Coordinates of C-alpha atoms in Angstrom, one line a residue:
Chain A
M1 CA 60.6 -63.2 78.5
T2 CA 64.3 -63.2 77.8
I3 CA 64.0 -66.1 75.3
A4 CA 61.1 -64.4 73.5
R5 CA 63.2 -61.2 73.1
E6 CA 66.1 -63.2 71.6
E7 CA 63.8 -64.9 69.2
T8 CA 62.5 -61.6 67.9
Y9 CA 66.0 -60.3 67.6
D10 CA 67.2 -63.3 65.5
A11 CA 64.2 -63.2 63.3
H12 CA 64.7 -59.5 62.6
L13 CA 68.4 -60.0 61.9
L14 CA 67.6 -62.9 59.7
S15 CA 65.1 -60.7 57.7
F16 CA 67.7 -58.0 57.4
V17 CA 70.4 -60.4 56.2
L18 CA 68.0 -62.0 53.7
R19 CA 67.0 -58.5 52.5
L20 CA 70.6 -57.8 51.6
A21 CA 71.2 -61.3 50.2
D22 CA 68.1 -61.4 48.1
S23 CA 68.7 -57.9 46.7
A24 CA 72.3 -58.9 45.7
L25 CA 71.1 -62.2 44.2
I26 CA 68.2 -60.7 42.2
A27 CA 70.4 -57.7 41.0
S28 CA 73.0 -60.3 39.9
Q29 CA 70.4 -62.3 38.0
R30 CA 69.3 -59.2 36.2
M31 CA 72.8 -58.1 35.5
A32 CA 73.7 -61.5 34.1
E33 CA 71.0 -61.0 31.4
W34 CA 73.5 -58.6 29.7
C35 CA 76.2 -61.3 29.4
G36 CA 76.9 -61.7 25.6
V37 CA 74.5 -58.9 24.4
A38 CA 75.9 -55.7 25.9
P39 CA 76.6 -52.7 23.6
M40 CA 80.3 -53.6 23.4
L41 CA 82.5 -56.5 24.4
E42 CA 84.2 -54.6 27.2
E43 CA 80.8 -54.1 28.7
D44 CA 79.9 -57.8 28.4
I45 CA 82.9 -58.4 30.5
A46 CA 82.4 -55.6 33.0
L47 CA 78.7 -56.4 33.6
S48 CA 79.5 -60.1 34.1
N49 CA 82.0 -59.0 36.6
V50 CA 79.5 -57.0 38.5
A51 CA 77.0 -59.9 38.4
L52 CA 79.7 -62.1 39.8
D53 CA 80.5 -59.7 42.6
L54 CA 76.8 -59.4 43.6
L55 CA 76.4 -63.2 43.4
G56 CA 79.4 -63.6 45.7
Q57 CA 77.9 -61.1 48.2
S58 CA 74.6 -63.0 48.2
R59 CA 76.4 -66.3 48.9
H60 CA 78.2 -64.8 51.9
L61 CA 74.9 -63.4 53.2
F62 CA 73.0 -66.7 52.7
T63 CA 75.7 -68.6 54.5
Y64 CA 75.3 -66.2 57.4
A65 CA 71.5 -66.5 57.2
S66 CA 71.9 -70.3 57.4
D67 CA 74.0 -70.0 60.5
L68 CA 71.5 -67.7 62.1
E69 CA 68.9 -70.4 61.6
G70 CA 71.1 -73.1 62.9
G71 CA 72.0 -74.5 59.5
S72 CA 68.7 -76.0 58.6
R73 CA 68.8 -74.4 55.1
S74 CA 71.7 -74.2 52.7
E75 CA 72.5 -71.2 50.4
D76 CA 70.8 -73.1 47.6
D77 CA 67.7 -73.8 49.7
F78 CA 67.4 -70.1 50.3
A79 CA 67.9 -69.2 46.7
F80 CA 66.0 -71.9 44.9
L81 CA 63.3 -73.2 47.2
R82 CA 61.6 -70.0 48.5
D83 CA 58.6 -68.5 46.8
P84 CA 58.3 -64.9 45.8
H85 CA 56.6 -63.7 49.0
E86 CA 59.5 -65.1 51.0
Y87 CA 62.0 -63.0 49.1
L88 CA 62.8 -59.8 50.8
N89 CA 64.8 -57.8 48.2
Y90 CA 64.2 -54.2 47.3
I91 CA 61.9 -54.1 44.3
I92 CA 64.4 -52.0 42.3
A93 CA 66.6 -55.1 42.0
E94 CA 63.9 -57.0 40.2
L95 CA 62.9 -54.3 37.7
P96 CA 63.5 -55.3 34.1
N97 CA 66.7 -54.1 32.5
G98 CA 65.0 -52.2 29.7
D99 CA 67.6 -50.6 27.5
F100 CA 71.2 -49.9 28.5
A101 CA 70.3 -46.5 29.8
Q102 CA 67.6 -47.8 32.1
S103 CA 69.9 -50.6 33.3
C104 CA 72.7 -48.2 34.1
T105 CA 70.4 -45.8 35.9
K106 CA 68.9 -48.6 38.0
S107 CA 72.4 -49.9 38.8
F108 CA 73.8 -46.5 39.6
L109 CA 71.0 -45.8 42.1
F110 CA 71.0 -49.2 43.6
S111 CA 74.8 -49.5 43.9
S112 CA 75.0 -46.0 45.4
F113 CA 72.5 -47.2 48.1
A114 CA 74.4 -50.4 48.6
K115 CA 77.6 -48.4 49.2
T116 CA 76.0 -46.4 52.0
V117 CA 74.6 -49.6 53.6
W118 CA 78.0 -51.4 53.5
S119 CA 79.8 -48.3 54.7
S120 CA 77.4 -48.0 57.6
L121 CA 77.7 -51.7 58.5
L122 CA 81.4 -51.3 59.0
D123 CA 80.4 -50.0 62.4
A124 CA 77.8 -52.7 63.2
N125 CA 77.8 -54.6 66.4
D126 CA 78.0 -57.8 64.5
S127 CA 81.4 -59.2 63.3
R128 CA 80.0 -61.3 60.5
L129 CA 78.2 -58.4 59.0
R130 CA 81.2 -56.2 59.4
D131 CA 83.4 -58.7 57.5
I132 CA 80.9 -59.1 54.7
A133 CA 80.5 -55.3 54.5
A134 CA 84.2 -54.7 54.3
K135 CA 84.6 -57.1 51.3
S136 CA 81.4 -55.9 49.6
L137 CA 82.2 -52.2 50.0
K138 CA 85.4 -52.6 47.9
E139 CA 83.5 -54.2 45.1
T140 CA 80.5 -51.8 45.4
N141 CA 82.8 -48.8 45.1
Y142 CA 83.8 -50.0 41.7
H143 CA 80.1 -50.6 40.7
V144 CA 79.2 -47.1 41.7
E145 CA 82.1 -45.7 39.7
H146 CA 81.2 -47.8 36.7
F147 CA 77.5 -46.9 36.6
S148 CA 78.0 -43.3 37.6
S149 CA 80.3 -42.8 34.7
W150 CA 77.7 -44.3 32.4
F151 CA 75.0 -42.2 33.8
I152 CA 77.2 -39.1 33.2
R153 CA 78.3 -40.2 29.7
L154 CA 74.8 -41.0 28.5
G155 CA 73.2 -38.0 30.2
D156 CA 75.8 -35.7 28.7
G157 CA 76.2 -37.6 25.4
T158 CA 73.8 -37.2 22.5
D159 CA 70.1 -36.1 22.5
T160 CA 69.1 -39.7 22.1
S161 CA 71.2 -41.0 25.0
R162 CA 70.0 -38.1 27.2
Q163 CA 66.4 -38.8 26.4
K164 CA 66.9 -42.5 27.2
I165 CA 68.5 -41.7 30.5
L166 CA 65.6 -39.4 31.4
E167 CA 63.1 -42.1 30.5
G168 CA 65.0 -44.7 32.5
L169 CA 65.2 -42.4 35.4
D170 CA 61.5 -41.7 35.2
Y171 CA 60.8 -45.4 35.5
V172 CA 63.3 -46.3 38.1
W173 CA 63.5 -43.3 40.5
P174 CA 60.2 -43.9 42.4
Y175 CA 61.5 -47.3 43.5
T176 CA 64.3 -45.7 45.5
N177 CA 61.5 -44.7 48.0
E178 CA 61.8 -48.1 49.5
F179 CA 65.4 -47.5 50.6
F180 CA 64.3 -44.9 53.1
D181 CA 60.7 -45.4 54.1
D182 CA 59.5 -46.7 57.5
D183 CA 61.5 -49.7 58.4
S184 CA 60.5 -51.6 61.5
I185 CA 63.4 -54.0 61.0
L186 CA 66.0 -51.3 61.1
I187 CA 64.4 -49.7 64.1
S188 CA 64.4 -53.0 66.1
L189 CA 68.0 -53.7 65.1
E190 CA 69.3 -50.2 65.8
G191 CA 71.5 -51.4 68.7
V192 CA 73.1 -54.1 66.4
L193 CA 73.3 -52.3 63.1
K194 CA 73.9 -48.7 64.2
M195 CA 72.0 -47.7 61.1
K196 CA 69.4 -45.1 60.7
T197 CA 67.4 -44.5 57.5
N198 CA 67.8 -40.7 57.7
T199 CA 71.6 -41.0 57.9
L200 CA 71.5 -43.4 54.9
W201 CA 69.4 -41.0 53.0
T202 CA 71.7 -38.1 53.7
K203 CA 74.8 -40.0 52.5
W204 CA 73.0 -41.4 49.5
I205 CA 71.5 -38.2 48.3
E206 CA 74.8 -36.4 48.6
G207 CA 76.5 -39.0 46.4
V208 CA 73.9 -39.1 43.7
T209 CA 73.4 -35.3 43.6
N210 CA 77.0 -34.9 42.5
V211 CA 76.6 -37.4 39.7
F212 CA 73.3 -35.8 38.6
A213 CA 75.1 -32.5 38.4
S214 CA 77.9 -33.9 36.2
A215 CA 75.3 -35.5 33.9
R216 CA 73.4 -32.1 33.8
I217 CA 70.2 -33.8 35.0
D218 CA 67.9 -32.3 37.6
L219 CA 67.3 -34.4 40.7
P220 CA 63.7 -35.6 40.7
S221 CA 61.5 -34.9 43.7
T222 CA 61.1 -37.4 46.5
P223 CA 58.4 -39.9 45.2
D224 CA 55.3 -40.8 47.0
F225 CA 55.4 -44.3 45.7
I226 CA 54.3 -47.4 47.6
C227 CA 57.0 -50.0 47.4
S228 CA 57.4 -52.9 49.8
G229 CA 59.7 -55.7 48.5
K230 CA 61.6 -55.7 51.8
Y231 CA 58.4 -57.0 53.4
G232 CA 57.8 -59.7 50.8
I233 CA 55.3 -57.8 48.6
H234 CA 56.8 -57.6 45.2
S235 CA 56.3 -56.5 41.6
E236 CA 55.0 -59.0 39.1
H237 CA 58.5 -59.4 37.7
L238 CA 59.9 -61.4 40.6
G239 CA 57.8 -64.5 40.0
H240 CA 59.1 -64.7 36.4
I241 CA 62.7 -64.3 37.6
L242 CA 62.3 -67.1 40.1
A243 CA 60.4 -69.3 37.7
E244 CA 63.5 -69.2 35.4
M245 CA 66.1 -69.3 38.1
Q246 CA 64.6 -72.1 40.2
Y247 CA 63.5 -74.3 37.2
L248 CA 66.0 -77.1 37.6
Q249 CA 65.8 -77.4 41.4
R250 CA 62.0 -77.4 41.2
A251 CA 61.8 -79.8 38.3
Y252 CA 64.3 -82.3 39.7
P253 CA 64.0 -82.2 43.5
G254 CA 67.0 -83.6 45.3
G255 CA 69.2 -83.7 42.2
R256 CA 73.0 -83.6 42.4
W257 CA 74.4 -80.6 40.5
Chain B
M1 CA 86.8 -70.8 23.2
Y2 CA 88.0 -72.2 20.0
N3 CA 89.4 -71.7 16.6
Q4 CA 88.6 -74.1 13.8
S5 CA 90.7 -75.2 11.0
L6 CA 88.6 -74.0 8.0
D7 CA 91.7 -73.0 6.1
K8 CA 91.9 -73.6 2.4
G9 CA 95.5 -72.7 2.3
P10 CA 97.2 -69.4 2.9
L11 CA 95.8 -66.5 0.9
K12 CA 97.7 -65.5 -2.2
D13 CA 100.2 -62.7 -1.9
D14 CA 99.2 -59.6 -3.7
G15 CA 102.6 -58.7 -4.9
R16 CA 103.8 -56.8 -1.9
D17 CA 106.1 -59.6 -0.7
Q18 CA 108.0 -60.3 -3.9
D19 CA 111.2 -59.4 -2.1
E20 CA 112.6 -62.9 -2.3
D21 CA 115.6 -62.2 -0.1
R22 CA 113.5 -60.9 2.7
R23 CA 111.1 -63.8 2.3
I24 CA 113.9 -66.4 2.5
E25 CA 115.3 -64.7 5.6
F26 CA 111.9 -64.6 7.2
E27 CA 111.3 -68.3 6.6
H28 CA 114.8 -69.0 7.8
N29 CA 114.2 -67.1 11.0
V30 CA 110.8 -68.8 11.7
L31 CA 112.5 -72.2 11.1
A32 CA 115.2 -71.3 13.6
G33 CA 112.4 -70.6 16.2
Y34 CA 112.5 -66.8 16.2
T35 CA 109.2 -65.2 17.1
V36 CA 107.7 -62.7 14.6
E37 CA 106.6 -59.4 16.2
P38 CA 104.2 -56.8 14.8
K39 CA 106.9 -54.4 13.6
D40 CA 108.9 -57.1 11.8
W41 CA 108.7 -57.5 8.1
M42 CA 106.4 -60.3 7.1
P43 CA 105.1 -61.8 3.8
E44 CA 101.7 -60.4 2.9
G45 CA 100.3 -63.9 2.7
Y46 CA 101.5 -64.6 6.3
R47 CA 99.8 -61.5 7.5
K48 CA 96.5 -62.2 5.8
T49 CA 96.5 -65.9 6.8
L50 CA 97.0 -64.8 10.5
I51 CA 94.3 -62.1 10.3
R52 CA 91.8 -64.7 9.0
Q53 CA 92.8 -67.4 11.5
M54 CA 93.0 -65.1 14.6
S55 CA 89.8 -63.2 13.8
Q56 CA 87.9 -66.5 13.3
H57 CA 89.2 -67.5 16.6
A58 CA 88.1 -64.2 18.3
H59 CA 84.7 -64.5 16.6
S60 CA 84.4 -68.1 18.0
E61 CA 85.0 -66.8 21.5
V62 CA 82.3 -64.1 21.4
I63 CA 79.8 -66.3 19.6
G64 CA 80.6 -69.1 22.0
M65 CA 79.4 -66.9 24.9
L66 CA 75.8 -67.3 23.6
P67 CA 75.0 -71.0 23.9
E68 CA 76.4 -71.4 27.4
G69 CA 75.3 -67.9 28.5
D70 CA 71.8 -69.1 27.8
W71 CA 72.1 -71.3 31.0
I72 CA 73.5 -68.7 33.4
L73 CA 70.0 -67.6 34.5
R74 CA 68.9 -71.2 35.0
A75 CA 72.1 -72.6 36.7
P76 CA 70.9 -75.1 39.4
T77 CA 73.1 -73.9 42.3
L78 CA 74.7 -70.6 43.2
K79 CA 78.2 -72.2 42.9
R80 CA 77.4 -73.5 39.4
K81 CA 76.0 -70.1 38.5
A82 CA 79.2 -68.4 39.7
I83 CA 81.4 -70.9 37.7
L84 CA 79.4 -70.5 34.5
L85 CA 79.3 -66.7 34.7
A86 CA 83.1 -66.6 35.2
K87 CA 83.6 -69.0 32.4
V88 CA 81.5 -67.1 29.9
Q89 CA 83.2 -63.9 31.1
D90 CA 86.5 -65.7 30.3
E91 CA 85.3 -66.3 26.8
G92 CA 84.6 -62.6 26.3
G93 CA 88.1 -61.9 27.7
H94 CA 89.6 -64.3 25.2
G95 CA 87.7 -62.6 22.4
L96 CA 88.9 -59.2 23.4
Y97 CA 92.5 -60.4 23.8
L98 CA 92.4 -62.0 20.4
Y99 CA 90.9 -59.1 18.6
S100 CA 93.6 -56.9 20.2
A101 CA 96.3 -59.3 19.0
T102 CA 94.7 -59.3 15.5
E103 CA 94.8 -55.5 15.5
T104 CA 98.6 -55.7 15.7
L105 CA 98.5 -56.9 12.1
G106 CA 97.0 -53.6 11.0
V107 CA 93.3 -54.3 10.8
S108 CA 90.6 -52.7 13.0
R109 CA 88.4 -54.7 15.3
D110 CA 85.2 -52.9 14.1
L111 CA 85.9 -54.0 10.5
L112 CA 86.5 -57.6 11.6
Y113 CA 83.3 -57.5 13.7
E114 CA 81.3 -56.1 10.8
D115 CA 82.5 -59.1 8.7
L116 CA 81.1 -61.4 11.3
L117 CA 77.8 -59.7 11.6
H118 CA 77.4 -59.7 7.8
G119 CA 78.2 -63.3 7.4
R120 CA 81.5 -62.7 5.7
A121 CA 83.6 -64.2 8.5
K122 CA 83.5 -67.7 9.9
Y123 CA 83.6 -69.0 13.4
S124 CA 83.7 -72.5 14.9
S125 CA 80.9 -74.7 13.7
I126 CA 80.3 -76.1 17.2
F127 CA 78.5 -73.0 18.3
N128 CA 75.8 -73.5 15.8
Y129 CA 74.4 -76.4 17.8
P130 CA 71.8 -75.6 20.6
T131 CA 72.2 -76.1 24.3
L132 CA 69.1 -78.0 25.3
S133 CA 69.8 -79.0 28.9
W134 CA 72.0 -78.2 31.9
A135 CA 74.1 -81.3 31.0
D136 CA 75.1 -79.4 27.8
V137 CA 77.0 -76.9 30.0
G138 CA 79.1 -79.8 31.3
V139 CA 79.5 -81.5 28.0
I140 CA 80.6 -78.3 26.3
G141 CA 83.3 -77.9 29.1
W142 CA 84.4 -81.5 28.9
L143 CA 84.3 -82.2 25.1
V144 CA 84.3 -78.8 23.4
D145 CA 86.8 -77.1 25.6
G146 CA 88.8 -80.4 25.7
A147 CA 89.0 -80.3 21.9
A148 CA 89.8 -76.6 22.0
I149 CA 92.8 -77.2 24.3
M150 CA 94.0 -80.0 22.0
N151 CA 94.0 -77.6 19.1
Q152 CA 95.3 -74.6 21.0
I153 CA 98.3 -76.0 22.8
P154 CA 100.3 -76.2 19.5
L155 CA 99.3 -72.6 18.9
T156 CA 101.3 -71.5 21.9
Q157 CA 104.3 -72.3 19.7
C158 CA 102.9 -70.3 16.8
S159 CA 105.5 -68.1 15.1
Y160 CA 103.5 -64.9 15.6
G161 CA 104.4 -63.6 19.1
P162 CA 101.1 -61.8 20.0
Y163 CA 99.0 -64.9 19.0
A164 CA 101.3 -67.3 20.7
R165 CA 101.4 -65.3 24.0
A166 CA 97.6 -64.9 23.9
M167 CA 97.3 -68.7 23.6
V168 CA 99.4 -69.4 26.6
R169 CA 97.0 -67.5 28.8
I170 CA 93.9 -68.8 27.0
C171 CA 95.0 -72.4 27.4
K172 CA 95.4 -72.0 31.1
E173 CA 91.8 -70.8 31.4
E174 CA 90.5 -73.5 29.0
S175 CA 92.1 -76.1 31.1
F176 CA 90.0 -75.0 34.1
H177 CA 86.9 -74.9 31.9
Q178 CA 87.4 -78.4 30.8
R179 CA 87.8 -79.7 34.3
Q180 CA 84.8 -77.9 35.6
G181 CA 82.8 -79.5 32.8
F182 CA 84.0 -83.0 33.7
E183 CA 83.3 -82.4 37.4
L184 CA 79.8 -81.1 36.7
L185 CA 79.0 -84.3 34.6
N186 CA 80.5 -86.6 37.2
E187 CA 78.3 -85.1 39.8
M188 CA 75.2 -85.6 37.6
M189 CA 76.2 -89.1 36.8
N190 CA 76.1 -89.8 40.5
G191 CA 72.6 -88.4 40.7
S192 CA 69.2 -89.6 39.7
E193 CA 68.4 -91.8 36.7
K194 CA 66.8 -88.7 35.1
Q195 CA 70.0 -86.8 35.5
K196 CA 72.1 -89.6 34.0
E197 CA 69.7 -89.7 31.0
M198 CA 70.2 -86.0 30.6
V199 CA 74.0 -86.4 30.4
Q200 CA 73.8 -89.3 28.0
N201 CA 71.4 -87.4 25.8
S202 CA 73.8 -84.5 25.8
V203 CA 76.8 -86.6 24.9
N204 CA 74.8 -88.2 22.1
R205 CA 74.1 -84.8 20.6
W206 CA 77.6 -83.2 21.1
W207 CA 80.0 -86.0 20.3
W208 CA 80.0 -85.9 16.5
P209 CA 80.0 -82.1 16.3
T210 CA 83.0 -82.0 18.6
V211 CA 84.9 -84.6 16.5
M212 CA 84.2 -82.3 13.5
M213 CA 85.7 -79.3 15.3
F214 CA 89.2 -80.2 14.1
G215 CA 88.2 -79.5 10.6
P216 CA 88.2 -81.6 7.4
E217 CA 90.4 -84.7 7.0
D218 CA 94.0 -84.1 6.0
K219 CA 93.3 -85.6 2.6
D220 CA 90.7 -82.9 1.9
S221 CA 92.4 -80.1 3.7
V222 CA 94.5 -77.9 1.4
H223 CA 97.4 -77.4 3.9
S224 CA 100.1 -75.6 2.2
K225 CA 103.7 -76.1 2.6
E226 CA 103.8 -72.4 3.6
S227 CA 101.4 -72.7 6.6
R228 CA 103.9 -75.1 8.1
T229 CA 107.0 -73.2 6.8
W230 CA 105.5 -70.1 8.4
G231 CA 105.0 -71.9 11.7
I232 CA 101.3 -71.1 12.0
K233 CA 100.0 -74.6 11.9
R234 CA 102.3 -77.3 13.4
V235 CA 99.9 -80.3 13.8
T236 CA 97.4 -81.6 11.2
N237 CA 93.7 -81.9 11.7
D238 CA 93.7 -85.7 11.7
E239 CA 96.6 -85.8 14.2
L240 CA 94.7 -83.5 16.6
R241 CA 91.4 -85.4 16.1
Q242 CA 93.2 -88.7 16.9
N243 CA 94.8 -87.3 20.0
F244 CA 91.5 -86.0 21.2
I245 CA 89.7 -89.3 20.8
D246 CA 92.6 -91.2 22.5
V247 CA 92.4 -88.9 25.5
T248 CA 88.6 -88.7 25.7
V249 CA 87.5 -92.4 25.4
P250 CA 89.0 -93.4 28.8
Q251 CA 87.4 -90.2 30.3
A252 CA 84.0 -91.3 29.0
E253 CA 84.5 -94.7 30.7
I254 CA 85.3 -93.0 34.0
L255 CA 82.1 -91.0 33.7
G256 CA 80.1 -94.0 32.7
V257 CA 78.7 -92.6 29.5
D258 CA 78.5 -94.2 26.0
L259 CA 80.1 -92.4 23.1
P260 CA 77.7 -92.7 20.1
D261 CA 80.1 -94.3 17.8
P262 CA 80.0 -98.2 17.6
D263 CA 83.3 -98.2 15.7
I264 CA 85.4 -96.9 18.6
R265 CA 87.8 -99.6 19.7
W266 CA 91.4 -99.8 20.7
N267 CA 93.8 -100.7 17.9
E268 CA 96.8 -102.4 19.4
E269 CA 98.8 -102.2 16.2
R270 CA 98.3 -98.5 15.7
G271 CA 98.4 -97.7 19.4
H272 CA 95.3 -95.5 19.0
Y273 CA 91.6 -95.8 19.1
D274 CA 89.9 -96.5 15.8
F275 CA 86.7 -94.5 15.2
G276 CA 83.8 -94.2 12.7
E277 CA 83.3 -92.1 9.7
V278 CA 82.4 -88.5 10.3
D279 CA 79.4 -87.1 8.5
W280 CA 81.3 -84.4 6.5
T281 CA 78.1 -83.4 4.7
E282 CA 76.7 -82.2 8.0
F283 CA 80.0 -80.4 8.7
W284 CA 80.0 -78.5 5.5
R285 CA 76.3 -77.6 5.8
V286 CA 76.9 -76.1 9.2
V287 CA 80.1 -74.3 8.1
S288 CA 78.1 -72.9 5.1
G289 CA 75.6 -71.3 7.4
H290 CA 72.9 -74.0 7.6
G291 CA 73.4 -75.4 11.1
P292 CA 70.6 -75.4 13.6
C293 CA 71.7 -72.1 15.2
N294 CA 73.7 -70.2 12.6
R295 CA 70.9 -67.7 12.1
D296 CA 70.1 -67.3 15.8
R297 CA 73.7 -66.7 16.8
I298 CA 74.3 -64.0 14.2
E299 CA 70.9 -62.4 14.8
A300 CA 71.6 -62.2 18.5
K301 CA 74.9 -60.5 18.0
R302 CA 73.6 -58.2 15.2
K303 CA 70.7 -57.1 17.4
A304 CA 73.0 -56.4 20.3
W305 CA 75.3 -54.4 18.1
E306 CA 72.6 -52.4 16.5
E307 CA 70.9 -51.7 19.8
G308 CA 74.2 -50.4 21.1
V309 CA 74.8 -47.9 18.3
W310 CA 73.4 -45.0 20.3
V311 CA 75.5 -46.0 23.3
R312 CA 78.7 -45.9 21.3
E313 CA 77.7 -42.6 19.7
A314 CA 77.0 -41.1 23.1
I315 CA 80.5 -42.1 24.3
M316 CA 82.1 -40.2 21.4
A317 CA 79.8 -37.2 21.9
H318 CA 80.5 -37.0 25.6
A319 CA 84.3 -37.2 25.0
L320 CA 83.9 -34.3 22.6
N321 CA 81.9 -32.3 25.2
E322 CA 84.6 -32.9 27.7
K323 CA 87.3 -31.7 25.3
V324 CA 85.3 -28.5 24.7
V325 CA 84.9 -27.9 28.4
D326 CA 88.7 -28.5 28.9
R327 CA 89.5 -26.0 26.1
H328 CA 87.2 -23.3 27.4
G329 CA 87.7 -24.0 31.1

């Protein structure tokens, strides 16, 4: 009985770690699409930097996931040799970038959520997660600042930019539902993570409400949207992302890179 | 990533620098090793030559983000993805740094960029070749960045302070880029036969365009006495090309790749490697806008710039809104 309980515990922790790792990796992959074609050179550099931060976070988390499994899979095995249904990222991370307004809106909402998660994990009963959270939180604070300021500037810019932000928000907002809906993993790991969805929601909504006010945009109502990437059921976009990302590893198995 | 010698001699003065005394003193100071700073008097031809060379260099950096950037999403490992992202980000940083340095000469970055987008400005010919496999990422690091370093190290001694200081920093980063390229290829050359083929194919495609990066042969390059007197260009195209080949041939042997030039052989008498004839017709076709990717590169940048118009307008509008709020509380 004891052994069975430990196995359940590790499997849930592994799922949670992969959820964070996959979300960071897929968000990084999307962010990297901007490299070289952003609206200005400064933004090419800034968005590449965010992509690098997210990539670094995913690598720390994959390494931890590998250790939890006993080292049978490397970070690259996790990233390049799993199929879409084995990915556990929040769907918002895989949404297409769309225009710059949609990209900024998506990244503002996602990074604000990541900030609440990392902040919460500073108190987790798991030293590896605490260490990763401490490092990631510093980076994520900058991401929130960066994308909040874009959300405000575009929301409070011209009629065109405001319209584009509203359209981006309309598309992206429902996917935030997944951050806070029923979560059996979080419930089972409550003793380890010390994290509750209602607390996450309270902190997240407080942060984003302030930014919405500065952008003079009304907060949309809580969506009724079904969204379950964290359980491996994704949008159609993820398959395309992985087809591109995994191409070399799949085409040349066992290669040296 | 790289500036290319496309110079046809310094631009003619337009009459503003007819003050011969100041000109003589300027040249004397440059010869004595003094650095020229933005507020110093300088001949108009010096200023224009620098604007052209430095902006071409900046354009090369930002255009150079595209061919390698195309592989970020397909990088085969997370480590390689991180390295490539950082490298392409570096190139963007070099571009920004060089545009800023060019602005110290009294020209705006937006105007320079418009020249690029409308085909009025040149950039390094090398970026008009396509990246067709992952090995190209390694070969660009090894050969293209290797050639860039060869060309850029003398520029750290350039007479114009902002340019010289920019090059010190850029050379450090390029050195890392070159090494990661070599290391990437070395790894692949220890992999499967298919991977080795991929590397050799890539070297075959990139070798000659890299050799062309140093610009026309000295006999066809209208180097003026002034460019040297002014301390802008201190080493000739042929000297740089020879140095590059001398350094690179032994590296190719270590990697185990063949360079696609049957005439490469050590010349004991000269103390250098001999090498074959460059296809200068191809070089001039690429420089004139007819390379395999000229149109795609400019189109990608033009599209990004045009799609960003509303973003840049929004920034200005928001700044104005903020000012109004400040004024009225």
